[in-house]
Short mmCIF file of C-alpha atoms and ligand atoms in Angstrom, two decimals:
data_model
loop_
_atom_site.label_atom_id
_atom_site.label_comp_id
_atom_site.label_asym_id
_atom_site.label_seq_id
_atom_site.Cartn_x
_atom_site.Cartn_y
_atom_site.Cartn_z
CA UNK A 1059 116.74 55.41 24.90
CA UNK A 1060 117.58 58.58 25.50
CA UNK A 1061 114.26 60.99 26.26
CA UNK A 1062 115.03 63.54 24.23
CA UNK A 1063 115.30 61.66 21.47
CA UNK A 1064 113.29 61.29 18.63
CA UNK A 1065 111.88 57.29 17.89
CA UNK A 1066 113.01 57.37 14.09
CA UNK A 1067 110.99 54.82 12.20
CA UNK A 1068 113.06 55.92 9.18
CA UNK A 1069 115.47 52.93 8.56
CA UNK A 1070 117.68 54.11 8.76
CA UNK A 1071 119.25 55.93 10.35
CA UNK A 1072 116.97 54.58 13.28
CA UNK A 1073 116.85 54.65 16.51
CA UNK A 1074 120.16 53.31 18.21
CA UNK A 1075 120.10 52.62 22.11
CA UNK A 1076 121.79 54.54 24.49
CA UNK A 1077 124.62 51.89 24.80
CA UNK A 1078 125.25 52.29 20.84
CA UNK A 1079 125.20 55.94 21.34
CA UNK A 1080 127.70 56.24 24.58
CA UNK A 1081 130.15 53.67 22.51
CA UNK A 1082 131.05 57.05 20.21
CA UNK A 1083 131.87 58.28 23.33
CA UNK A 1084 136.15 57.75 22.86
CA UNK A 1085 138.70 58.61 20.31
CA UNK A 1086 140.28 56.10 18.45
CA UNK A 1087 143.59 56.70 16.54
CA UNK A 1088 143.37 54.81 13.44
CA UNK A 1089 146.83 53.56 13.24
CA UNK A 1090 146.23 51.95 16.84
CA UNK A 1091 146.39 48.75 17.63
CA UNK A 1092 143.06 48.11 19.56
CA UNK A 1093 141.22 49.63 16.91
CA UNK A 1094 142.31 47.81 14.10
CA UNK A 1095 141.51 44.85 16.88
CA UNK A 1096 138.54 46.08 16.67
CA UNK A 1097 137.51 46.21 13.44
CA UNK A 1098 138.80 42.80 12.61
CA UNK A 1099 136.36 41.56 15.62
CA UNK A 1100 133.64 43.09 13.86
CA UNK A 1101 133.84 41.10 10.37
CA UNK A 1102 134.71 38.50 12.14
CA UNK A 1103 131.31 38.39 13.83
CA UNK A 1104 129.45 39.46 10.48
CA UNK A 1105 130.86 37.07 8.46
CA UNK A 1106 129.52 34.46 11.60
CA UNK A 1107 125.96 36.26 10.84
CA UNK A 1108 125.85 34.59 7.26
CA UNK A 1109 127.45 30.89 9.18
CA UNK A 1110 130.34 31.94 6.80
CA UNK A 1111 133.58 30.05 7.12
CA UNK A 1112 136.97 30.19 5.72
CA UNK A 1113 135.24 30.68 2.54
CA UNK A 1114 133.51 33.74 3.13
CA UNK A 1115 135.44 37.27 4.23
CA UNK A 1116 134.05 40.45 5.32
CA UNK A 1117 135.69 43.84 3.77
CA UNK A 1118 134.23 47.28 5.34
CA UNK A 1119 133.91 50.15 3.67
CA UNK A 1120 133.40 53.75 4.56
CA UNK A 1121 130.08 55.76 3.51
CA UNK A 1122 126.61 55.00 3.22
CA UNK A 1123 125.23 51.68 1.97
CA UNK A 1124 125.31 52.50 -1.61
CA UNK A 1125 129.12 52.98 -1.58
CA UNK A 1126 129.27 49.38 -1.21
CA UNK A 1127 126.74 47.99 -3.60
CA UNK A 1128 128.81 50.47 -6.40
CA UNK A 1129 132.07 48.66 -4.60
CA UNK A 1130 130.94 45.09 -4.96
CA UNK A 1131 129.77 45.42 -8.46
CA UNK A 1132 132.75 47.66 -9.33
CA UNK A 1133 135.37 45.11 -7.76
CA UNK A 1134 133.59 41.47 -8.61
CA UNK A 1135 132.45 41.68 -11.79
CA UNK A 1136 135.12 41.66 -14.93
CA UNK A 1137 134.79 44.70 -16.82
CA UNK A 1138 133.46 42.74 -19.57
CA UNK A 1139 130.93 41.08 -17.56
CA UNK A 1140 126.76 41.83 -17.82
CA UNK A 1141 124.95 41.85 -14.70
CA UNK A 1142 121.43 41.67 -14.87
CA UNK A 1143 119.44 43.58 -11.79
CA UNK A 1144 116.22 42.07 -10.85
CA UNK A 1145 114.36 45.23 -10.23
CA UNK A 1146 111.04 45.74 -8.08
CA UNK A 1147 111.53 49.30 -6.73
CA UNK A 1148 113.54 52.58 -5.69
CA UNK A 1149 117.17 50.13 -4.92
CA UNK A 1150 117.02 47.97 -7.29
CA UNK A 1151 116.69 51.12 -9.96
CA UNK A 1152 119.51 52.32 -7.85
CA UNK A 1153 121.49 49.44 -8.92
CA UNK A 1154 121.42 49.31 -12.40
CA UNK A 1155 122.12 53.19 -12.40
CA UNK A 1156 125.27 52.74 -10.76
CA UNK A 1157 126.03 49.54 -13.22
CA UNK A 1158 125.87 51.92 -16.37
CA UNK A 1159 127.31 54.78 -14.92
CA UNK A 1160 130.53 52.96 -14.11
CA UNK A 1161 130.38 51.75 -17.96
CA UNK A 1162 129.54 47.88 -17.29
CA UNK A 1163 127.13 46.00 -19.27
CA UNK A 1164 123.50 45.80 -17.94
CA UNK A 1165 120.20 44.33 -18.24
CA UNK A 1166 117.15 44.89 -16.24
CA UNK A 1167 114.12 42.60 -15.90
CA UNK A 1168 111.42 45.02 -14.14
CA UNK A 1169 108.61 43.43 -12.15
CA UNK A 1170 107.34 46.53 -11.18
CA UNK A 1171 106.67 47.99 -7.84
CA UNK A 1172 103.74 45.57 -6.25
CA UNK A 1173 104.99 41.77 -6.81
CA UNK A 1174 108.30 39.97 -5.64
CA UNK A 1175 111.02 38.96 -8.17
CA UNK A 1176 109.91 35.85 -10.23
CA UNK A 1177 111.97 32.74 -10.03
CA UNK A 1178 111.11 31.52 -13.35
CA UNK A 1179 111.27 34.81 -15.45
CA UNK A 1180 114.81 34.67 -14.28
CA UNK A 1181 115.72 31.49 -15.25
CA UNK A 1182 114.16 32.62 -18.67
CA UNK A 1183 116.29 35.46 -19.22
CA UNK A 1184 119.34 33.64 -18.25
CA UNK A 1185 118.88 30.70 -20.77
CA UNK A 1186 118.72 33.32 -23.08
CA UNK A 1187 121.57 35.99 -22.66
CA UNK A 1188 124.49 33.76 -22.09
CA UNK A 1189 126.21 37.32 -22.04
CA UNK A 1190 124.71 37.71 -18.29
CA UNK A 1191 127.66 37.22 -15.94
CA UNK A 1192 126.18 38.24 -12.65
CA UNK A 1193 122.61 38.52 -11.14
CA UNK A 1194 122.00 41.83 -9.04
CA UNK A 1195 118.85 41.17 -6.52
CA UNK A 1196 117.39 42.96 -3.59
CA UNK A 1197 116.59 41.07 -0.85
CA UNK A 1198 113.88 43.44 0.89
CA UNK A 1199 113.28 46.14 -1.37
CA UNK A 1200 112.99 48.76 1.31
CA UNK A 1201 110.41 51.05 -1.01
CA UNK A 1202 107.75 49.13 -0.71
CA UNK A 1203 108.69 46.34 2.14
CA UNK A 1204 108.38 43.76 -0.21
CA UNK A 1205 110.33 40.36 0.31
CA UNK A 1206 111.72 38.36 -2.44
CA UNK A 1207 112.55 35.02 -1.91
CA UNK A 1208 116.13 34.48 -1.91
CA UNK A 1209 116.27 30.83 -1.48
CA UNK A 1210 114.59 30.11 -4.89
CA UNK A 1211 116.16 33.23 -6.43
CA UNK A 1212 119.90 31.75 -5.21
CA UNK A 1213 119.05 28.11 -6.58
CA UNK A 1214 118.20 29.92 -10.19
CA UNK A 1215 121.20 31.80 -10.51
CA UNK A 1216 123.71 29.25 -9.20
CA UNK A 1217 121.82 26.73 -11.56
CA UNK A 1218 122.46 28.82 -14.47
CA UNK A 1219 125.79 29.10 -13.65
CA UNK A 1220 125.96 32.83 -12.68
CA UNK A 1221 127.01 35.09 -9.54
CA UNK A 1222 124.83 36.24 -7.38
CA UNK A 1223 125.34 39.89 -6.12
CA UNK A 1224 122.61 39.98 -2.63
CA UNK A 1225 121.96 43.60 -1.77
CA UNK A 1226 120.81 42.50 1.63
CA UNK A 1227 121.25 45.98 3.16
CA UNK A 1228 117.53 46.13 4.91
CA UNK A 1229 117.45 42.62 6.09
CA UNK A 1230 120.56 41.69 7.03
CA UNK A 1231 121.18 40.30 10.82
CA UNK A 1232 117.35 40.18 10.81
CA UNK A 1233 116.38 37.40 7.90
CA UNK A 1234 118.29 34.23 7.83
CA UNK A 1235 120.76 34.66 5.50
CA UNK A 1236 122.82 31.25 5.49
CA UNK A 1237 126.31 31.18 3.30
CA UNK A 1238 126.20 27.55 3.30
CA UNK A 1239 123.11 27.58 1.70
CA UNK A 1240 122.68 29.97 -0.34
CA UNK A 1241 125.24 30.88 -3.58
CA UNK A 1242 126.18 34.01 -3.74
CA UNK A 1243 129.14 35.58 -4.47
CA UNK A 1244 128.39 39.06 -1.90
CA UNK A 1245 125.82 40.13 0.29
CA UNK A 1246 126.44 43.62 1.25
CA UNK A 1247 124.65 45.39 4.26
CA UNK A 1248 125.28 48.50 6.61
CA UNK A 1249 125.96 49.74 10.00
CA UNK A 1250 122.57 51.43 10.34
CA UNK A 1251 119.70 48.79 9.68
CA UNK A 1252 119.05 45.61 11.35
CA UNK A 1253 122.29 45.55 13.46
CA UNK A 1254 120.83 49.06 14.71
CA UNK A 1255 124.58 50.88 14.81
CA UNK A 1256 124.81 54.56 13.37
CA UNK A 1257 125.40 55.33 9.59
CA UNK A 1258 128.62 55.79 8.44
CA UNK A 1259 129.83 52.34 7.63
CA UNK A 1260 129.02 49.71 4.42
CA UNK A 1261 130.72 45.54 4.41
CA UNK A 1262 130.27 43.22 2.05
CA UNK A 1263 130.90 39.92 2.75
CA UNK A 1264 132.35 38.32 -0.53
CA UNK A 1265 133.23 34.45 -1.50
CA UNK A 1266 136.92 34.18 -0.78
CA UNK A 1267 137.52 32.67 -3.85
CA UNK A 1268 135.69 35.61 -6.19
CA UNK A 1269 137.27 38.24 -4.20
CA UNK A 1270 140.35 36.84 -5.05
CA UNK A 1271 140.00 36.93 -8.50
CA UNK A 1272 139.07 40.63 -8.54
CA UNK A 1273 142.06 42.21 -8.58
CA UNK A 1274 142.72 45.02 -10.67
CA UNK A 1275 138.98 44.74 -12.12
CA UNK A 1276 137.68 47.75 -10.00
CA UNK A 1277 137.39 51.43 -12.01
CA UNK A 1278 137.58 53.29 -8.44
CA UNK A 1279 140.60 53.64 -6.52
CA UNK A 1280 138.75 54.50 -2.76
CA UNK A 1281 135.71 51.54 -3.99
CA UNK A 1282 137.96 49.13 -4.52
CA UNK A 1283 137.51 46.14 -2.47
CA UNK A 1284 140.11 43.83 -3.48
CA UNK A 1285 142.78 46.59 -2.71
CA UNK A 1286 140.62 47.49 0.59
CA UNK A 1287 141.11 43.59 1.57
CA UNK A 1288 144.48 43.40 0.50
CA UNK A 1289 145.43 46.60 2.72
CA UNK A 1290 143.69 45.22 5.52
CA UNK A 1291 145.05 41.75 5.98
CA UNK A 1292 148.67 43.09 5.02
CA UNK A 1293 148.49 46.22 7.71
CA UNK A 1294 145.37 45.63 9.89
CA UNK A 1295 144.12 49.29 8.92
CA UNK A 1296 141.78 50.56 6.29
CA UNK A 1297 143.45 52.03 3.56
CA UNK A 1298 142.08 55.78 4.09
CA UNK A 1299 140.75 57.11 7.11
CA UNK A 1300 138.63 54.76 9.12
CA UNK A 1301 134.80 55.91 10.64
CA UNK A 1302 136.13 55.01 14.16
CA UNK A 1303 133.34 56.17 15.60
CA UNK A 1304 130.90 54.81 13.80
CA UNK A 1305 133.13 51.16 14.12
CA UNK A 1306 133.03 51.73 17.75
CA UNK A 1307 129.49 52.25 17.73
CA UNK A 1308 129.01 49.15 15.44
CA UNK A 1309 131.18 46.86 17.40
CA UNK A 1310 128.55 47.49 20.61
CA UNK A 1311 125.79 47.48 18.54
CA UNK A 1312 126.45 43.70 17.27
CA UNK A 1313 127.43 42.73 20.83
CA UNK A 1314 123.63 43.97 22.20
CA UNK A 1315 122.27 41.90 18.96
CA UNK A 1316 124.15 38.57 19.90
CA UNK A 1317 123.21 39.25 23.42
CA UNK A 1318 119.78 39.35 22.54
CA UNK A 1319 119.98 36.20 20.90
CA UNK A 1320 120.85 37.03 17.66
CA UNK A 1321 119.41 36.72 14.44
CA UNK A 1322 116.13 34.64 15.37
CA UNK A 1323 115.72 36.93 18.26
CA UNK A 1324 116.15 40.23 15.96
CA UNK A 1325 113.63 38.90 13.31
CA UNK A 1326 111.18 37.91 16.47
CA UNK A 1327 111.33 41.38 17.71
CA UNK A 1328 110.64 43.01 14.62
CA UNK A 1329 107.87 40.74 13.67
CA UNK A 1330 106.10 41.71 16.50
CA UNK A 1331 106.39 45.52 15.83
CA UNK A 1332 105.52 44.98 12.66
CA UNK A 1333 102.25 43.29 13.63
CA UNK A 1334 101.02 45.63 16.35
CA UNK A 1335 101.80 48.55 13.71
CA UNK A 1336 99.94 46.46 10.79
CA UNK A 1337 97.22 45.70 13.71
CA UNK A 1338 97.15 49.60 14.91
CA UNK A 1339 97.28 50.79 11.28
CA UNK A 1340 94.18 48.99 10.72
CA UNK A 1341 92.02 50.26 13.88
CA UNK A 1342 92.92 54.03 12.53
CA UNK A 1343 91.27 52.84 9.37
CA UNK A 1344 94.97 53.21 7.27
CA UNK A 1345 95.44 50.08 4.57
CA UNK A 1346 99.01 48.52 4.31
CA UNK A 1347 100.35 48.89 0.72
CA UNK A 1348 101.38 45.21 0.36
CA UNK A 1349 99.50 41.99 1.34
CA UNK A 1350 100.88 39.76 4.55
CA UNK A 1351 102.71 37.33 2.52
CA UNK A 1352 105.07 39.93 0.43
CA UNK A 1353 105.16 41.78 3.47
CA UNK A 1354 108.82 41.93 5.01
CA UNK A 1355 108.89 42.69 8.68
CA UNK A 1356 111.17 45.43 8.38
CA UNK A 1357 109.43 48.32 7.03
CA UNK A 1358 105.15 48.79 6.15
CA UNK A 1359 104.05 51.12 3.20
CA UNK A 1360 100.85 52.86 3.93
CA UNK A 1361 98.05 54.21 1.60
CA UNK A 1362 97.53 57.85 2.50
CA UNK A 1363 93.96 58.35 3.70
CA UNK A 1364 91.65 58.91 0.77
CA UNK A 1365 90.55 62.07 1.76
CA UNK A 1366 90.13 66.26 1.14
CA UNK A 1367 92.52 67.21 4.39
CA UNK A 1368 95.15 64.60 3.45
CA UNK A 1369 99.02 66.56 3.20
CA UNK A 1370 101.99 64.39 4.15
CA UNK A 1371 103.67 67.32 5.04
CA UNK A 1372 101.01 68.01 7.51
CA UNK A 1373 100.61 65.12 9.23
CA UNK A 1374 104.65 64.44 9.35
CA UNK A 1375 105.06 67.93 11.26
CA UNK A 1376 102.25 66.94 13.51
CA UNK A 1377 103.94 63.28 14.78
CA UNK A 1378 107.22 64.72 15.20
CA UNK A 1379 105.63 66.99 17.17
CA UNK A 1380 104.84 64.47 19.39
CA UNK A 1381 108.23 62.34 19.39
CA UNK A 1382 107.83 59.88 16.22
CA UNK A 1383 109.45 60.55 12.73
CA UNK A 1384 108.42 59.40 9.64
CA UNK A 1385 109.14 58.34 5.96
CA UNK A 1386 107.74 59.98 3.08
CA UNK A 1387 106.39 56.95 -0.01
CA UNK A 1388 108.58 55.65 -2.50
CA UNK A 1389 106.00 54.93 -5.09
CA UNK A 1390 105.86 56.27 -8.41
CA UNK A 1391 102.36 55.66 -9.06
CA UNK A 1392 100.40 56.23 -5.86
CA UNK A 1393 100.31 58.39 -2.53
CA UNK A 1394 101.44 56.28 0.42
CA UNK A 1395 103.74 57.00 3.46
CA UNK A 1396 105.96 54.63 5.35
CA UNK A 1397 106.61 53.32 8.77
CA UNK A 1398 110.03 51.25 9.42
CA UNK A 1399 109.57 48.68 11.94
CA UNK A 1400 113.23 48.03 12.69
CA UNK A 1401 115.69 49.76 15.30
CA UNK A 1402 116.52 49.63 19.10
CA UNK A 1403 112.61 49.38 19.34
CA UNK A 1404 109.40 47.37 20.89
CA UNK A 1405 106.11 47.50 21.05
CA UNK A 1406 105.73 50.39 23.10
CA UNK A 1407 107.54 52.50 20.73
CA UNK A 1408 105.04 51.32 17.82
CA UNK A 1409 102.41 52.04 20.26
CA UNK A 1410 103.35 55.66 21.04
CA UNK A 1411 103.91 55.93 17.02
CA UNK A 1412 100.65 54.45 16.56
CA UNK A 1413 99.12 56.76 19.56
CA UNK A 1414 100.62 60.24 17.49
CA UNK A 1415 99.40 58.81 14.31
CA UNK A 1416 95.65 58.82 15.64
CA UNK A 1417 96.04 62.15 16.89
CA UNK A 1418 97.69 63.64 14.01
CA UNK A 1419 94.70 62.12 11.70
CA UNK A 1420 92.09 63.27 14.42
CA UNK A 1421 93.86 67.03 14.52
CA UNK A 1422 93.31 67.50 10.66
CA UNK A 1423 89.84 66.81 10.99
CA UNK A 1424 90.68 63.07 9.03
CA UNK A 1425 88.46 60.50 10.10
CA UNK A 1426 89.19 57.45 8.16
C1 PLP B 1731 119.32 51.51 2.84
C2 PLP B 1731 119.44 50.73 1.61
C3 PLP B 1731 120.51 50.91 0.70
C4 PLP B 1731 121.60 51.92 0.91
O1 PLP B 1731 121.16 53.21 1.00
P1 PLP B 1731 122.12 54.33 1.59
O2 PLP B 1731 121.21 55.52 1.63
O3 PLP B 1731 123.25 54.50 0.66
O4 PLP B 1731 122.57 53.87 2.94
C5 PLP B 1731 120.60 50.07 -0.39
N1 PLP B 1731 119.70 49.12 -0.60
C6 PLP B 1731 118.66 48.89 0.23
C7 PLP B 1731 117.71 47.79 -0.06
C8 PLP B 1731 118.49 49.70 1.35
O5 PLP B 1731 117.46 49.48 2.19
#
């Protein structure tokens, strides 16, 4: 890491390493043969993330993670399909905004902001809308932190007969995510979360066979993925102009993950941030939103202190000011702050976060 730099705890962005960072470090023309080698070594090594196959491609997208989920949905489902989002916070929401506002059918089942997704509600509400085409779910719903559990989630959906649409953005290269396993028709993820490259870059790794069929379906021209795909394997470029940088950055980012060992080694590492920050919250006397078992090990919601001298604001100036950023809540109904525990960090990181967060609370006179 680079001194100078800030530890973000703000997945993301988060904090890259310095070999992530010097990777930007060269033009690429985006006609160019080594870069379009380049970018199809990439999804060639995210689509081995999932233990996908010939039945499983990868198609990257330019923009921010959002641009993809609106791409997948956009591109997969028929226009006269219904996708039903399985909401428990700020994405999921997210999701069935960008469903109606591109005109397709949609129906939310809300579980509110404090429990996981329930199995068995969904299996309800597919047995009764035979309209539903597609199943929207998050997989960590980075709001909160909360996990929902895929496996049963996947088994539901495929049961019923339905597509599964895995916004996996927060978790993906960190939990196991296995294709041969688990039915879905897309997980989509980005360049700046658990693989720990910079923003700039979405990919969603589709079923062969249903990205086939989705031609012509999309309303966008530039979130189109079938005609992205199509472009790609025809030329060996992306149809407008590429993030080089950022693909650059991304291809050394996933080589440092599979030289660590991967996705077992990832999820190992940020287990053990996230219990010395859960463990360190604690001693300062601050209570973790969620309890251990919905907990996710990629980012911890915290109850802001009950007390008179509590300001976010406050506090946030006072731990940059000593090297560590952090998130503002995502709750609707209660004050709480959060602390990501993913990026090119350990336990000493989470310990100097940990170490400014005492001395912010102790500085505003908050002794919880
Ligand atoms: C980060 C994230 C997104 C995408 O957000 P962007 O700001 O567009 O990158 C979507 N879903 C989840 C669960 C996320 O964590």
């Amino acid at each position: 890491m680079t001194s100078r730099d800030p530890i973000l705890l703000t997945p993301g962005p988060l904090t890259t390493s310095a070999a992530t960072k010097t990777a930007m470090l060269r033009d690429w023309g985006s006609w160019d043969a080594d870069f379009n080698a380049l970018t199809a070594q990439v999804c060639e090594r995210l689509v081995a993330i999932v233990q996908g196959q010939d039945d499983c491609v990868c198609v990257p997208l330019q923009g921010s993670g959002t641009f993809a989920v609106e791409a997948a949905i956009g591109t997969l489902m028929p226009r006269e399909g219904r996708l039903l989002v399985l909401v428990n916070g700020a994405y999921g929401q997210r999701m069935a905004q960008l469903t109606t506002q591109m005109g397709r059918s949609l129906r939310v089942l809300d579980f509110g902001e404090t429990a996981p997704v329930d199995p068995a509600q969904v299996a309800e509400a597919l047995a009764a809308d035979p309209g539903i085409t597609h199943v929207g779910l998050i997989h960590c719903e980075t709001s909160t932190g909360i996990l929902n559990p895929l496996p049963e989630l996947a088994r539901v959906v495929r049961e019923a007969g339905r597509s599964l649409i895995l916004d996996a953005m927060s978790s993906f290269g960190a939990l196991p995510i296995n294709s041969r396993e688990i039915a879905f028709d897309a997980v989509i993820a980005s360049s700046n979360k658990c693989l720990e490259g910079v923003p700039g870059m979405g990919f969603v790794i589709a079923r062969r066979t249903a990205l086939e069929a989705a031609q012509g379906r999309s309303h966008s021209l530039s979130l189109d993925l079938h005609e992205q795909w199509r472009y790609m394997q025809r030329t060996g470029q992306w149809r407008y102009t590429p993030p080089t940088h950022v693909v650059a950055a991304f291809a050394s980012a996933i080589g440092q993950y599979e030289a660590e060992g991967g996705q077992g080694a990832r999820l190992a590492r940020y287990q053990d941030n996230c219990e010395a920050l859960i463990r360190g919250l604690q001693v300062l006397g601050l209570k973790p939103f969620l309890s251990a078992e919905l907990q996710a090990p990629i980012i911890v919601t915290v109850h802001a202190p009950d007390h008179p001298a509590w300001n976010f604001k406050d506090f946030y100036q006072r731990v940059k000011a000593m090297g560590v950023v952090l998130y503002p809540g995502k709750l609707t109904a209660m004050e709480t702050f959060r602390v990501g525990c993913i990026g090119a960090i350990g336990r000493a990181e989470m310990h100097a976060a940990l170490t400014a967060m005492g001395l912010a609370l102790a500085d505003m006179g908050i002794n919880v």
